[in-house]
mmCIF file of C-alpha atoms in Angstrom:
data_model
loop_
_atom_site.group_PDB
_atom_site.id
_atom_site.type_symbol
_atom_site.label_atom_id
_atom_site.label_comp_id
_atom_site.label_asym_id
_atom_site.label_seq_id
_atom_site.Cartn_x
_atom_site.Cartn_y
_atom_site.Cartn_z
ATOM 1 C CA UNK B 1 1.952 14.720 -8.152
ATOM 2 C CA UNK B 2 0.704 12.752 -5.007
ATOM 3 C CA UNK B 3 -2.144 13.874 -3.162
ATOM 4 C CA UNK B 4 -1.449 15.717 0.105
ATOM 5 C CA UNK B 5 -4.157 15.543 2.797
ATOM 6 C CA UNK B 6 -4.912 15.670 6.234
ATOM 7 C CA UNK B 7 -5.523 13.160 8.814
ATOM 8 C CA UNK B 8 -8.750 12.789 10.140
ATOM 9 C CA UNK B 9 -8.966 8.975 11.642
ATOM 10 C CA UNK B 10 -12.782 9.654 11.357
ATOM 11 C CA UNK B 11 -12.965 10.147 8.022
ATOM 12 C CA UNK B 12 -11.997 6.168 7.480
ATOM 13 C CA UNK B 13 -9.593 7.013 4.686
ATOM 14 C CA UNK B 14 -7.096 5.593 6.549
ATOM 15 C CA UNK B 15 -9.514 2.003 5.838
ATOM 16 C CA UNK B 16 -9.111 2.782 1.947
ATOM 17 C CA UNK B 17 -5.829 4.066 1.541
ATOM 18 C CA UNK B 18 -2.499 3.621 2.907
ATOM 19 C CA UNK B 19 -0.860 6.589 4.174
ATOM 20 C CA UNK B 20 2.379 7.245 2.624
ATOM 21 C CA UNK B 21 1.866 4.292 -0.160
ATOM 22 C CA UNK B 22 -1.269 6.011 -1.558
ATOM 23 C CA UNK B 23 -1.209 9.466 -0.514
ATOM 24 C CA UNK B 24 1.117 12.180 1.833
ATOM 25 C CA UNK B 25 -0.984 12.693 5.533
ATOM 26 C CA UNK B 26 -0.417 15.448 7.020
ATOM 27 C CA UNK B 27 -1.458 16.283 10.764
ATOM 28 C CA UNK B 28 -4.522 18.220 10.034
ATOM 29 C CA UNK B 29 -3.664 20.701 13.273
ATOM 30 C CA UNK B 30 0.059 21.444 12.138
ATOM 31 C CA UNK B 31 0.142 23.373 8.785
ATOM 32 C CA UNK B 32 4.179 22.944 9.576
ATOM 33 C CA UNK B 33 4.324 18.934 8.702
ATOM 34 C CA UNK B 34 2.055 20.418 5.489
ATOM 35 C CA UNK B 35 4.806 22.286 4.249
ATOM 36 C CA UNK B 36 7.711 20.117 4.838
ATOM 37 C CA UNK B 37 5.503 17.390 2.782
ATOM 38 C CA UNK B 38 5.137 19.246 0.020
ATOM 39 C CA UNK B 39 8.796 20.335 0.206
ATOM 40 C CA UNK B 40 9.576 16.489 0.501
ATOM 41 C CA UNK B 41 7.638 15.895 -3.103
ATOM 42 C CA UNK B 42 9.394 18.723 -4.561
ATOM 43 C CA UNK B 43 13.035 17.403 -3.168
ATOM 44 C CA UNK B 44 12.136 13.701 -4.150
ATOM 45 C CA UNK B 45 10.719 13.607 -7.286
ATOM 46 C CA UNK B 46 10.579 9.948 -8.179
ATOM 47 C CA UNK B 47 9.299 8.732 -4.735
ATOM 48 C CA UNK B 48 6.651 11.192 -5.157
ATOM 49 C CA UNK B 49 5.597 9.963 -8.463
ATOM 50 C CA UNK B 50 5.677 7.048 -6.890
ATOM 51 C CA UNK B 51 3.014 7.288 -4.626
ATOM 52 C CA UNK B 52 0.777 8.686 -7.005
ATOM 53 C CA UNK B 53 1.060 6.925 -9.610
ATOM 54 C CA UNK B 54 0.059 3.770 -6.687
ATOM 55 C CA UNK B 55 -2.723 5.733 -5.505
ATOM 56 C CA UNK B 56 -4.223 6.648 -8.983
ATOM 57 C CA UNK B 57 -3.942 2.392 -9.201
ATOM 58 C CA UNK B 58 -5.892 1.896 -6.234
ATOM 59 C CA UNK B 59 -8.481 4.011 -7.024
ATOM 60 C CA UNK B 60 -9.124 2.786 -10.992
ATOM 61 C CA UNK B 61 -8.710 -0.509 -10.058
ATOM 62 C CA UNK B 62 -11.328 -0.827 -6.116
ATOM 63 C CA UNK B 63 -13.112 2.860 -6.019
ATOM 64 C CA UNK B 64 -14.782 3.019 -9.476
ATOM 65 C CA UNK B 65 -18.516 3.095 -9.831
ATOM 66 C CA UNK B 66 -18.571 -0.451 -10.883
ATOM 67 C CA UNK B 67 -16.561 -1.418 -8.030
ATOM 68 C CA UNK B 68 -18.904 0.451 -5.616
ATOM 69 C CA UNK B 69 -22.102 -0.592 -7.334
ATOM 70 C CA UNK B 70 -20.969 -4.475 -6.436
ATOM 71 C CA UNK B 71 -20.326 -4.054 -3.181
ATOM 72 C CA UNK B 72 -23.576 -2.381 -2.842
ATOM 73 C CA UNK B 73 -25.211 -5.286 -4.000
ATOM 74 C CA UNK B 74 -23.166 -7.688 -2.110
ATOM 75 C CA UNK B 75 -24.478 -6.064 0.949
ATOM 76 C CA UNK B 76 -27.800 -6.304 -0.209
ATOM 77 C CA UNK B 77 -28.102 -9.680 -1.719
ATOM 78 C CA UNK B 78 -26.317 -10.861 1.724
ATOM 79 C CA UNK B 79 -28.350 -8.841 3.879
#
C-alpha cells in the first residue's frame, strides 16, 4: 500500500519525494481529499502498488544510513 500523507511545503518532503510518484498528498486542512485518496488506492489497485512499490525504491536506494552518512561527509569534507 502507498503511503498517504499530508502536505506541509515546510516539511521539505516535497524536495525528497515526488508527490503522487512516491507517495498520495493529501491537503493537510481537508480530511475530505484524505478520504477520497484512500478510496482512490482501494478502487485502483495496481496504480497504487505502483507508487509504493516506487517510493519503497527511492528510499532503499538515496535515504539509507549509508546514503545519509555520505552526504554528511560531503558537506563536511567540502565545507
Amino acid at each position: 500500500r502507498p503511503l498517504l500523507t499530508d502536505v506541509d511545503h515546510r516539511s521539505g518532503m516535497d524536495q525528497l519525494f515526488t508527490p503522487g510518484i512516491h507517495y498520495v498528498p493529501y491537503e493537510t486542512l481537508t480530511y475530505d481529499e484524505l478520504d477520497e485518496n484512500m478510496k482512490w488506492c482501494m478502487e485502483n489497485e495496481d496504480e497504487a502498488l505502483e507508487i509504493a512499490e516506487a517510493g519503497y525504491d527511492e528510499v532503499c536506494r538515496n535515504h539509507t544510513v549509508e546514503v545519509r552518512a555520505k552526504q554528511i561527509m560531503e558537506v563536511f569534507n567540502n565545507g
